[in-house]
Amino acid sequence: MLRTLFLAAAGSARLERLVESAPAGKAIVSRFVAGETAADALRTSRELADDGLGISLDYLGGETVTPEQAEAVRDAYVALLAGLRETGLTPAAEVSLKLSALGQRLDEKLAYENARAVCAAAADAGTAVTLDAEDHTTTDATLETLADLRRDFPSTGAVLQAYLRRTEGDCRELATAGSRVRLCKGAYAEPESVAFQSALDVDKSYVRCLNILMSGEGYPMVATHDPRLIAIAEDRARWFDRSTGEYEFQLLYGVRTEEQARLAAGGQSVRVYLPYGSQWYGYLMRRLADRPATLTTLPRSLTRR
Ligand code: FDA
């Protein structure tokens, strides 16, 4: 119920203005977002890298409704990648991209061309790009763009969402040599026709997908904070004889930081998904939808990380 409310709130411009101006909004956001500028992103990336963690940076540029906005997002990523290269943060840091931010809803070709420019900048910087997964209406287009990008930039990664009924099939398609696949549960409000609705069904799908990715030839990126799924992933890695550099765990910045440290201390490869940018509202609402109890722990989150 609360999850549905937060996901609906993600689309409300009125609520967005209210949350952005409230001191508590800024307080919660600083727990989940590096800051508003590329300099903030580079500083936080350095701290994470010094702790032995990988990073995937996500630029929160807001909704893209014009080609000029799409180009501005592209340019922000290209500048960020130059900053990562200059500060020696690659290959520890890669970037995550939403094709909608690069103009997918306006023109798929435009989004592809913008993504190509970011992939080229990433290749120059010695790192890679992962394409985020958005709502199910974009899945086919995103996977087609991925296939096109991978012809010239084979390290470009995909995100698959275990809550979608189609995802086991997509895992089979993508579990091939050189293919980087991030598996997450899924963060959007989706109808029953395309997505499992109960937490148990989503978890069972996650495990089936994990089995396909871990037994396949690609590079699985296990994106979850769920302790049970993390334990199952560790078990499957042993079962399928994968050493620690042959898969990685990914967690969101500010979420289960002790678990991030525990996994890294145990020799696992861990990457932290690190958003930055001024348009953090939609991202924050999706995190609150993941765990509404975050709101009740606000006083604690102000004093502790
Ligand atoms: P779940 O939500 O069931 O949480 C399991 C446990 O983790 C909770 O019981 C709690 O202990 C802890 N936890 C979870 N969220 C927390 C929070 N906010 N604060 C404190 N504790 C928390 N989605 C998508 O649709 N497209 C995408 O491209 C991506 N990309 C992505 C990248 C990475 C690296 C991650 C980790 C996640 C995504 N997601 C995503 C989001 C994903 O789909 C999902 O919404 C969240 O990861 C929450 O699901 P969990 O697997 O963590 O399980």
mmCIF file with all atom_site columns, C-alpha atoms and ligand atoms in Angstrom, residues 31-32 132-134 159 161 163 182 184-188 223-227 250-252 255-256 273 287 290-291 294, ligand 1:
data_model
loop_
_atom_site.group_PDB
_atom_site.id
_atom_site.type_symbol
_atom_site.label_atom_id
_atom_site.label_alt_id
_atom_site.label_comp_id
_atom_site.label_asym_id
_atom_site.label_entity_id
_atom_site.label_seq_id
_atom_site.pdbx_PDB_ins_code
_atom_site.Cartn_x
_atom_site.Cartn_y
_atom_site.Cartn_z
_atom_site.occupancy
_atom_site.B_iso_or_equiv
_atom_site.pdbx_formal_charge
_atom_site.auth_seq_id
_atom_site.auth_comp_id
_atom_site.auth_asym_id
_atom_site.auth_atom_id
_atom_site.pdbx_PDB_model_num
ATOM   1  C CA  . ARG A 1 31  ? 21.596 9.773   2.905   1.00 0.00 ? 31  ARG A CA  1
ATOM   2  C CA  . PHE A 1 32  ? 20.922 8.378   -0.589  1.00 0.00 ? 32  PHE A CA  1
ATOM   3  C CA  . ASP A 1 132 ? 19.308 1.065   -16.209 1.00 0.00 ? 132 ASP A CA  1
ATOM   4  C CA  . ALA A 1 133 ? 15.940 -0.676  -16.555 1.00 0.00 ? 133 ALA A CA  1
ATOM   5  C CA  . GLU A 1 134 ? 12.854 1.538   -16.459 1.00 0.00 ? 134 GLU A CA  1
ATOM   6  C CA  . VAL A 1 159 ? 19.738 -4.321  -16.022 1.00 0.00 ? 159 VAL A CA  1
ATOM   7  C CA  . GLN A 1 161 ? 14.154 -6.844  -13.295 1.00 0.00 ? 161 GLN A CA  1
ATOM   8  C CA  . TYR A 1 163 ? 9.586  -8.912  -11.062 1.00 0.00 ? 163 TYR A CA  1
ATOM   9  C CA  . ARG A 1 182 ? 22.733 -6.505  -13.341 1.00 0.00 ? 182 ARG A CA  1
ATOM   10 C CA  . CYS A 1 184 ? 17.521 -6.368  -9.499  1.00 0.00 ? 184 CYS A CA  1
ATOM   11 C CA  . LYS A 1 185 ? 13.995 -6.946  -8.169  1.00 0.00 ? 185 LYS A CA  1
ATOM   12 C CA  . GLY A 1 186 ? 12.452 -3.944  -9.985  1.00 0.00 ? 186 GLY A CA  1
ATOM   13 C CA  . ALA A 1 187 ? 11.342 -0.566  -8.695  1.00 0.00 ? 187 ALA A CA  1
ATOM   14 C CA  . TYR A 1 188 ? 8.311  0.550   -10.741 1.00 0.00 ? 188 TYR A CA  1
ATOM   15 C CA  . ALA A 1 223 ? 21.929 -5.976  -7.212  1.00 0.00 ? 223 ALA A CA  1
ATOM   16 C CA  . THR A 1 224 ? 20.007 -6.486  -3.991  1.00 0.00 ? 224 THR A CA  1
ATOM   17 C CA  . HIS A 1 225 ? 20.099 -5.684  -0.273  1.00 0.00 ? 225 HIS A CA  1
ATOM   18 C CA  . ASP A 1 226 ? 18.095 -8.771  0.576   1.00 0.00 ? 226 ASP A CA  1
ATOM   19 C CA  . PRO A 1 227 ? 20.192 -10.878 2.985   1.00 0.00 ? 227 PRO A CA  1
ATOM   20 C CA  . GLN A 1 250 ? 25.816 -4.099  -6.125  1.00 0.00 ? 250 GLN A CA  1
ATOM   21 C CA  . LEU A 1 251 ? 24.022 -2.070  -3.455  1.00 0.00 ? 251 LEU A CA  1
ATOM   22 C CA  . LEU A 1 252 ? 22.627 1.441   -3.373  1.00 0.00 ? 252 LEU A CA  1
ATOM   23 C CA  . VAL A 1 255 ? 21.490 1.370   2.015   1.00 0.00 ? 255 VAL A CA  1
ATOM   24 C CA  . ARG A 1 256 ? 22.861 -1.394  4.263   1.00 0.00 ? 256 ARG A CA  1
ATOM   25 C CA  . TYR A 1 273 ? 25.245 2.689   -7.070  1.00 0.00 ? 273 TYR A CA  1
ATOM   26 C CA  . ARG A 1 287 ? 13.840 4.362   -2.399  1.00 0.00 ? 287 ARG A CA  1
ATOM   27 C CA  . ASP A 1 290 ? 11.468 0.079   -1.404  1.00 0.00 ? 290 ASP A CA  1
ATOM   28 C CA  . ARG A 1 291 ? 11.368 0.676   2.333   1.00 0.00 ? 291 ARG A CA  1
ATOM   29 C CA  . THR A 1 294 ? 13.065 4.826   6.178   1.00 0.00 ? 294 THR A CA  1
HETATM 30 P P1  . FDA B 2 .   ? 13.967 -5.505  -0.717  1.00 0.00 ? 1   FDA B P1  1
HETATM 31 O O1  . FDA B 2 .   ? 13.363 -4.211  -1.125  1.00 0.00 ? 1   FDA B O1  1
HETATM 32 O O2  . FDA B 2 .   ? 13.064 -6.670  -0.505  1.00 0.00 ? 1   FDA B O2  1
HETATM 33 O O3  . FDA B 2 .   ? 14.852 -5.248  0.547   1.00 0.00 ? 1   FDA B O3  1
HETATM 34 C C1  . FDA B 2 .   ? 15.523 -6.275  1.230   1.00 0.00 ? 1   FDA B C1  1
HETATM 35 C C2  . FDA B 2 .   ? 16.089 -5.715  2.516   1.00 0.00 ? 1   FDA B C2  1
HETATM 36 O O4  . FDA B 2 .   ? 17.055 -4.730  2.221   1.00 0.00 ? 1   FDA B O4  1
HETATM 37 C C3  . FDA B 2 .   ? 15.077 -5.004  3.404   1.00 0.00 ? 1   FDA B C3  1
HETATM 38 O O5  . FDA B 2 .   ? 14.402 -5.909  4.231   1.00 0.00 ? 1   FDA B O5  1
HETATM 39 C C4  . FDA B 2 .   ? 15.951 -4.058  4.147   1.00 0.00 ? 1   FDA B C4  1
HETATM 40 O O6  . FDA B 2 .   ? 16.608 -4.749  5.188   1.00 0.00 ? 1   FDA B O6  1
HETATM 41 C C5  . FDA B 2 .   ? 16.960 -3.664  3.136   1.00 0.00 ? 1   FDA B C5  1
HETATM 42 N N1  . FDA B 2 .   ? 16.598 -2.414  2.413   1.00 0.00 ? 1   FDA B N1  1
HETATM 43 C C6  . FDA B 2 .   ? 16.053 -2.315  1.191   1.00 0.00 ? 1   FDA B C6  1
HETATM 44 N N2  . FDA B 2 .   ? 15.876 -1.016  0.852   1.00 0.00 ? 1   FDA B N2  1
HETATM 45 C C7  . FDA B 2 .   ? 16.313 -0.301  1.901   1.00 0.00 ? 1   FDA B C7  1
HETATM 46 C C8  . FDA B 2 .   ? 16.385 1.093   2.177   1.00 0.00 ? 1   FDA B C8  1
HETATM 47 N N3  . FDA B 2 .   ? 15.967 2.002   1.288   1.00 0.00 ? 1   FDA B N3  1
HETATM 48 N N4  . FDA B 2 .   ? 16.914 1.470   3.356   1.00 0.00 ? 1   FDA B N4  1
HETATM 49 C C9  . FDA B 2 .   ? 17.345 0.557   4.248   1.00 0.00 ? 1   FDA B C9  1
HETATM 50 N N5  . FDA B 2 .   ? 17.290 -0.780  4.053   1.00 0.00 ? 1   FDA B N5  1
HETATM 51 C C10 . FDA B 2 .   ? 16.782 -1.194  2.903   1.00 0.00 ? 1   FDA B C10 1
HETATM 52 N N6  . FDA B 2 .   ? 15.417 -1.001  -10.146 1.00 0.00 ? 1   FDA B N6  1
HETATM 53 C C11 . FDA B 2 .   ? 14.935 -0.845  -11.413 1.00 0.00 ? 1   FDA B C11 1
HETATM 54 O O7  . FDA B 2 .   ? 13.738 -0.982  -11.641 1.00 0.00 ? 1   FDA B O7  1
HETATM 55 N N7  . FDA B 2 .   ? 15.802 -0.514  -12.432 1.00 0.00 ? 1   FDA B N7  1
HETATM 56 C C12 . FDA B 2 .   ? 17.139 -0.388  -12.241 1.00 0.00 ? 1   FDA B C12 1
HETATM 57 O O8  . FDA B 2 .   ? 17.873 -0.107  -13.190 1.00 0.00 ? 1   FDA B O8  1
HETATM 58 C C13 . FDA B 2 .   ? 17.646 -0.581  -10.921 1.00 0.00 ? 1   FDA B C13 1
HETATM 59 N N8  . FDA B 2 .   ? 18.976 -0.468  -10.664 1.00 0.00 ? 1   FDA B N8  1
HETATM 60 C C14 . FDA B 2 .   ? 19.448 -0.835  -9.424  1.00 0.00 ? 1   FDA B C14 1
HETATM 61 C C15 . FDA B 2 .   ? 20.820 -0.867  -9.187  1.00 0.00 ? 1   FDA B C15 1
HETATM 62 C C16 . FDA B 2 .   ? 21.296 -1.317  -7.968  1.00 0.00 ? 1   FDA B C16 1
HETATM 63 C C17 . FDA B 2 .   ? 22.770 -1.401  -7.753  1.00 0.00 ? 1   FDA B C17 1
HETATM 64 C C18 . FDA B 2 .   ? 20.392 -1.728  -6.939  1.00 0.00 ? 1   FDA B C18 1
HETATM 65 C C19 . FDA B 2 .   ? 20.880 -2.259  -5.618  1.00 0.00 ? 1   FDA B C19 1
HETATM 66 C C20 . FDA B 2 .   ? 19.048 -1.645  -7.162  1.00 0.00 ? 1   FDA B C20 1
HETATM 67 C C21 . FDA B 2 .   ? 18.559 -1.183  -8.380  1.00 0.00 ? 1   FDA B C21 1
HETATM 68 N N9  . FDA B 2 .   ? 17.195 -1.077  -8.604  1.00 0.00 ? 1   FDA B N9  1
HETATM 69 C C22 . FDA B 2 .   ? 16.737 -0.881  -9.885  1.00 0.00 ? 1   FDA B C22 1
HETATM 70 C C23 . FDA B 2 .   ? 16.238 -1.099  -7.458  1.00 0.00 ? 1   FDA B C23 1
HETATM 71 C C24 . FDA B 2 .   ? 15.682 -2.486  -7.207  1.00 0.00 ? 1   FDA B C24 1
HETATM 72 O O9  . FDA B 2 .   ? 14.839 -2.880  -8.257  1.00 0.00 ? 1   FDA B O9  1
HETATM 73 C C25 . FDA B 2 .   ? 14.882 -2.520  -5.902  1.00 0.00 ? 1   FDA B C25 1
HETATM 74 O O10 . FDA B 2 .   ? 13.829 -1.617  -5.963  1.00 0.00 ? 1   FDA B O10 1
HETATM 75 C C26 . FDA B 2 .   ? 15.720 -2.196  -4.662  1.00 0.00 ? 1   FDA B C26 1
HETATM 76 O O11 . FDA B 2 .   ? 17.028 -2.689  -4.782  1.00 0.00 ? 1   FDA B O11 1
HETATM 77 C C27 . FDA B 2 .   ? 15.105 -2.851  -3.422  1.00 0.00 ? 1   FDA B C27 1
HETATM 78 O O12 . FDA B 2 .   ? 15.079 -4.247  -3.577  1.00 0.00 ? 1   FDA B O12 1
HETATM 79 P P2  . FDA B 2 .   ? 16.013 -5.255  -2.745  1.00 0.00 ? 1   FDA B P2  1
HETATM 80 O O13 . FDA B 2 .   ? 16.481 -6.292  -3.712  1.00 0.00 ? 1   FDA B O13 1
HETATM 81 O O14 . FDA B 2 .   ? 17.064 -4.536  -2.055  1.00 0.00 ? 1   FDA B O14 1
HETATM 82 O O15 . FDA B 2 .   ? 15.031 -6.024  -1.794  1.00 0.00 ? 1   FDA B O15 1
#
